[in-house]
Amino acid sequence: MKNTARLHYFLGRGRAETTRWMLAFNQIDFVNIPIKTPKELSLLRASGKLPFDQMPLLEIDGNFLSQSSAMVRYLARLGNLYGSDDNEALLCDMFAGAIADFAETSMQAAFQPSQEIAINMLKDRFDKFGPKFESKIKENGLTFCVGKKITFVDILLTEALNAYIEWIPNLLEKDSLLFTLYTKMIAQPGINKYLSSEQRYPKPDQNYVIDVARVLERSLPSHMENVNRFVK
Ligand SMILES: N[C@@H](CCC(=O)N[C@@H](CS)C(=O)NCC(=O)O)C(=O)O
């Protein structure tokens, strides 16, 4: 039997969330190892498991994986989710890059001074990328982003859309291909189970923003009080 994978990160989604969705889709058991204090982070760094001193860290199959995009691709290869040939793999990488650009805005949303600003930012970003994703799925035969079966980019896109939808519930048109893809992917057994599990962190809020700044001993966003309270 395989060991349970261990994912070290803050007490929240952030840059570990795509890895969680990939583990979930592949039905690989994992535990979140929350890093809650600067001391815990410095111990992790001192362990030598973080090649670039950064989280997330995924411990799996005896390996210590750094960089979320590398984790996602490792899990994509493990689950045969990287397209059926080199050309599809290339298309997957192109899609994954665009999805990362799209998803970055949802990761920044909780750090904004108001809900209104966050939502406007997300709407602008969706207006830029949404129609492109829609037309690429159409060109590819109406169902998947790349090829004729699920690839890791379908999972990444669903994760990103899920984060947007938490801010803007009516984001997707019900008759759109994106909505159909989203609905299908969210119902995949591993993902469905993960989303209602204890491993799933809530939508990031001010507490998450404070947590990150505290652990990294960094300043808070400029709209918050006492912005340098954790800076050493
Ligand atoms: N490209 C990296 C970014 C990693 C990253 O920026 N991690 C942050 C936390 S979200 C970190 O560890 N910052 C501390 C540092 O850079 O020393 C990834 O996606 O894994």
Short mmCIF file of C-alpha atoms and ligand atoms in Angstrom, two decimals:
data_model
loop_
_atom_site.label_atom_id
_atom_site.label_comp_id
_atom_site.label_asym_id
_atom_site.label_seq_id
_atom_site.Cartn_x
_atom_site.Cartn_y
_atom_site.Cartn_z
CA MET A 1 0.00 0.00 0.00
CA LYS A 2 1.24 3.50 -0.86
CA ASN A 3 2.12 5.93 1.91
CA THR A 4 -0.12 8.92 2.43
CA ALA A 5 1.28 12.00 0.68
CA ARG A 6 2.10 15.01 2.89
CA LEU A 7 1.52 18.56 1.71
CA HIS A 8 3.20 21.33 3.70
CA TYR A 9 1.73 24.81 3.34
CA PHE A 10 -0.02 27.64 5.19
CA LEU A 11 -3.43 26.99 6.75
CA GLY A 12 -5.20 27.65 3.45
CA ARG A 13 -5.45 27.04 -0.26
CA GLY A 14 -3.00 29.40 -2.02
CA ARG A 15 -0.37 27.83 -4.22
CA ALA A 16 -1.00 24.36 -2.78
CA GLU A 17 -4.58 24.13 -4.01
CA THR A 18 -3.90 22.89 -7.56
CA THR A 19 -1.82 20.07 -6.07
CA ARG A 20 -4.66 19.17 -3.73
CA TRP A 21 -7.07 18.93 -6.69
CA MET A 22 -4.61 16.78 -8.62
CA LEU A 23 -4.10 14.45 -5.66
CA ALA A 24 -7.86 14.31 -5.19
CA PHE A 25 -8.60 13.54 -8.83
CA ASN A 26 -5.99 10.76 -8.77
CA GLN A 27 -7.53 9.52 -5.52
CA ILE A 28 -4.19 9.67 -3.73
CA ASP A 29 -4.59 10.00 0.04
CA PHE A 30 -2.90 13.06 1.45
CA VAL A 31 -2.71 15.12 4.60
CA ASN A 32 -2.23 18.84 4.91
CA ILE A 33 0.69 19.71 7.18
CA PRO A 34 -0.09 23.32 8.13
CA ILE A 35 2.83 25.64 8.72
CA LYS A 36 1.45 28.08 11.26
CA THR A 37 4.44 29.95 12.68
CA PRO A 38 7.76 31.44 11.51
CA LYS A 39 9.46 28.84 13.71
CA GLU A 40 7.76 25.96 11.90
CA LEU A 41 8.77 27.48 8.57
CA SER A 42 12.39 27.90 9.65
CA LEU A 43 12.48 24.28 10.87
CA LEU A 44 11.13 23.14 7.52
CA ARG A 45 13.75 25.21 5.72
CA ALA A 46 16.47 23.81 7.99
CA SER A 47 15.36 20.26 7.12
CA GLY A 48 16.77 20.77 3.62
CA LYS A 49 13.50 19.66 2.01
CA LEU A 50 12.83 23.04 0.38
CA PRO A 51 15.31 23.53 -2.47
CA PHE A 52 14.28 27.16 -2.96
CA ASP A 53 13.19 27.83 0.65
CA GLN A 54 9.60 28.08 -0.59
CA MET A 55 6.35 26.27 0.10
CA PRO A 56 4.38 24.30 -0.88
CA LEU A 57 6.30 21.08 -0.33
CA LEU A 58 4.80 17.77 -1.39
CA GLU A 59 6.24 14.58 0.09
CA ILE A 60 5.20 11.71 -2.11
CA ASP A 61 6.68 8.35 -3.15
CA GLY A 62 9.82 9.15 -1.16
CA ASN A 63 10.38 12.39 -3.07
CA PHE A 64 10.29 16.00 -1.89
CA LEU A 65 8.60 18.08 -4.56
CA SER A 66 8.93 21.84 -4.79
CA GLN A 67 7.14 24.26 -7.17
CA SER A 68 3.40 23.77 -7.56
CA SER A 69 3.60 23.49 -11.36
CA ALA A 70 6.10 20.62 -11.03
CA MET A 71 3.80 18.88 -8.54
CA VAL A 72 0.85 19.23 -10.89
CA ARG A 73 2.84 17.76 -13.81
CA TYR A 74 4.24 14.92 -11.69
CA LEU A 75 0.67 14.01 -10.72
CA ALA A 76 -0.49 14.47 -14.31
CA ARG A 77 2.08 11.93 -15.52
CA LEU A 78 1.17 9.58 -12.66
CA GLY A 79 -2.51 9.69 -13.63
CA ASN A 80 -1.94 9.62 -17.40
CA LEU A 81 -3.44 13.10 -17.64
CA TYR A 82 -0.81 14.75 -19.84
CA GLY A 83 -2.39 14.19 -23.28
CA SER A 84 -1.85 11.27 -25.62
CA ASP A 85 1.22 12.53 -27.52
CA ASP A 86 3.86 15.28 -27.54
CA ASN A 87 1.59 17.69 -29.36
CA GLU A 88 -1.19 17.29 -26.79
CA ALA A 89 1.37 17.65 -24.01
CA LEU A 90 2.48 20.93 -25.56
CA LEU A 91 -1.12 22.13 -25.81
CA CYS A 92 -1.60 21.14 -22.17
CA ASP A 93 1.42 23.24 -21.18
CA MET A 94 0.11 26.23 -23.14
CA PHE A 95 -3.30 25.91 -21.55
CA ALA A 96 -1.74 25.46 -18.10
CA GLY A 97 0.24 28.69 -18.53
CA ALA A 98 -2.88 30.64 -19.44
CA ILE A 99 -4.85 29.08 -16.60
CA ALA A 100 -2.07 30.04 -14.16
CA ASP A 101 -2.32 33.66 -15.38
CA PHE A 102 -6.11 33.50 -14.97
CA ALA A 103 -5.93 31.84 -11.54
CA GLU A 104 -3.39 34.33 -10.19
CA THR A 105 -6.15 36.97 -9.96
CA SER A 106 -8.32 34.73 -7.76
CA MET A 107 -5.33 34.15 -5.48
CA GLN A 108 -4.93 37.92 -5.11
CA ALA A 109 -8.65 38.54 -4.45
CA ALA A 110 -8.57 38.12 -0.67
CA PHE A 111 -5.67 40.59 -0.47
CA GLN A 112 -7.78 43.46 -1.93
CA PRO A 113 -9.16 46.36 0.14
CA SER A 114 -12.81 45.54 -0.59
CA GLN A 115 -15.07 42.86 -1.97
CA GLU A 116 -16.12 45.22 -4.75
CA ILE A 117 -12.54 45.74 -5.92
CA ALA A 118 -11.88 42.00 -5.80
CA ILE A 119 -15.01 41.19 -7.81
CA ASN A 120 -14.29 43.84 -10.45
CA MET A 121 -10.76 42.54 -10.82
CA LEU A 122 -12.06 38.99 -11.27
CA LYS A 123 -14.72 40.08 -13.77
CA ASP A 124 -12.10 41.86 -15.90
CA ARG A 125 -9.86 38.84 -15.86
CA PHE A 126 -12.70 36.49 -16.74
CA ASP A 127 -13.70 38.76 -19.64
CA LYS A 128 -10.17 38.41 -20.98
CA PHE A 129 -9.70 34.66 -20.58
CA GLY A 130 -13.23 33.15 -20.40
CA PRO A 131 -14.08 33.56 -24.11
CA LYS A 132 -10.68 32.17 -25.11
CA PHE A 133 -11.10 29.07 -22.97
CA GLU A 134 -14.62 28.65 -24.35
CA SER A 135 -13.50 28.88 -27.98
CA LYS A 136 -10.56 26.50 -27.45
CA ILE A 137 -12.89 23.88 -25.95
CA LYS A 138 -15.22 24.37 -28.93
CA GLU A 139 -12.37 23.96 -31.45
CA ASN A 140 -11.29 20.82 -29.61
CA GLY A 141 -14.69 19.14 -30.07
CA LEU A 142 -16.86 20.74 -27.34
CA THR A 143 -15.87 18.63 -24.34
CA PHE A 144 -12.27 18.89 -23.12
CA CYS A 145 -9.54 21.53 -23.23
CA VAL A 146 -7.09 19.21 -25.01
CA GLY A 147 -7.54 15.86 -26.77
CA LYS A 148 -10.35 13.40 -26.34
CA LYS A 149 -10.15 12.72 -22.64
CA ILE A 150 -9.57 14.48 -19.35
CA THR A 151 -6.14 16.08 -18.94
CA PHE A 152 -4.67 17.94 -16.01
CA VAL A 153 -5.64 21.25 -17.58
CA ASP A 154 -9.34 20.38 -17.27
CA ILE A 155 -8.64 19.96 -13.55
CA LEU A 156 -6.66 23.20 -13.30
CA LEU A 157 -9.33 25.15 -15.17
CA THR A 158 -12.07 23.77 -12.94
CA GLU A 159 -10.11 24.66 -9.83
CA ALA A 160 -9.60 28.22 -11.09
CA LEU A 161 -13.25 28.61 -12.09
CA ASN A 162 -14.32 27.26 -8.73
CA ALA A 163 -12.37 30.03 -6.99
CA TYR A 164 -13.92 32.67 -9.27
CA ILE A 165 -17.42 31.28 -8.72
CA GLU A 166 -17.04 31.63 -4.96
CA TRP A 167 -16.77 35.38 -5.54
CA ILE A 168 -19.18 35.60 -8.49
CA PRO A 169 -21.72 32.76 -8.25
CA ASN A 170 -23.41 33.47 -11.61
CA LEU A 171 -20.11 33.78 -13.49
CA LEU A 172 -20.76 31.02 -16.04
CA GLU A 173 -23.60 31.03 -18.58
CA LYS A 174 -25.59 27.83 -18.08
CA ASP A 175 -25.46 27.00 -21.80
CA SER A 176 -21.71 27.53 -22.11
CA LEU A 177 -19.11 24.82 -22.73
CA LEU A 178 -17.21 26.08 -19.71
CA PHE A 179 -20.24 25.45 -17.52
CA THR A 180 -20.61 21.93 -18.92
CA LEU A 181 -16.93 21.16 -18.37
CA TYR A 182 -17.03 22.67 -14.89
CA THR A 183 -20.11 20.69 -13.89
CA LYS A 184 -18.66 17.44 -15.19
CA MET A 185 -15.27 17.91 -13.52
CA ILE A 186 -16.65 18.97 -10.16
CA ALA A 187 -18.63 15.71 -10.08
CA GLN A 188 -15.56 13.50 -10.65
CA PRO A 189 -15.43 11.10 -7.67
CA GLY A 190 -12.06 12.18 -6.25
CA ILE A 191 -12.79 15.89 -6.62
CA ASN A 192 -16.33 15.60 -5.33
CA LYS A 193 -15.08 13.77 -2.24
CA TYR A 194 -12.25 16.24 -1.65
CA LEU A 195 -14.51 19.29 -1.83
CA SER A 196 -16.55 18.09 1.14
CA SER A 197 -13.60 16.68 3.07
CA GLU A 198 -11.66 18.05 6.03
CA GLN A 199 -8.66 18.64 3.76
CA ARG A 200 -10.50 21.38 1.87
CA TYR A 201 -9.81 24.83 3.32
CA PRO A 202 -12.47 27.56 3.15
CA LYS A 203 -12.45 30.48 0.75
CA PRO A 204 -9.48 32.67 1.72
CA ASP A 205 -10.39 35.65 3.91
CA GLN A 206 -8.63 38.28 6.02
CA ASN A 207 -7.49 35.62 8.50
CA TYR A 208 -5.66 33.82 5.72
CA VAL A 209 -4.01 37.06 4.60
CA ILE A 210 -2.87 37.73 8.18
CA ASP A 211 -1.67 34.15 8.59
CA VAL A 212 0.54 34.31 5.51
CA ALA A 213 2.09 37.62 6.57
CA ARG A 214 2.67 36.29 10.09
CA VAL A 215 4.40 33.09 8.98
CA LEU A 216 6.54 34.87 6.38
CA GLU A 217 7.14 37.83 8.71
CA ARG A 218 6.11 40.16 5.91
CA SER A 219 4.05 43.33 5.76
CA LEU A 220 0.30 43.19 5.30
CA PRO A 221 -1.55 44.75 2.35
CA SER A 222 -1.47 48.55 2.67
CA HIS A 223 -5.20 48.91 3.42
CA MET A 224 -4.90 46.89 6.63
CA GLU A 225 -4.06 48.20 10.08
CA ASN A 226 -0.56 48.15 11.48
CA VAL A 227 0.85 46.75 8.26
CA ASN A 228 4.30 46.02 9.62
CA ARG A 229 3.22 44.22 12.75
CA PHE A 230 4.91 40.95 11.73
CA VAL A 231 8.00 42.38 10.08
CA LYS A 232 11.19 41.52 11.99
N1 LIG B 1 6.31 29.30 -8.08
C1 LIG B 1 6.23 28.80 -6.73
C2 LIG B 1 5.96 29.95 -5.79
C3 LIG B 1 6.21 29.54 -4.38
C4 LIG B 1 6.03 30.68 -3.40
O1 LIG B 1 6.10 31.86 -3.77
N2 LIG B 1 5.81 30.32 -2.16
C5 LIG B 1 5.65 31.31 -1.13
C6 LIG B 1 4.42 31.03 -0.33
S1 LIG B 1 3.00 31.08 -1.34
C7 LIG B 1 6.87 31.23 -0.24
O2 LIG B 1 7.25 30.17 0.20
N3 LIG B 1 7.47 32.39 0.02
C8 LIG B 1 8.64 32.49 0.83
C9 LIG B 1 9.87 32.70 0.00
O3 LIG B 1 9.77 32.93 -1.21
O4 LIG B 1 10.95 32.64 0.58
C10 LIG B 1 5.14 27.72 -6.65
O5 LIG B 1 4.15 27.84 -7.34
O6 LIG B 1 5.31 26.77 -5.88
#
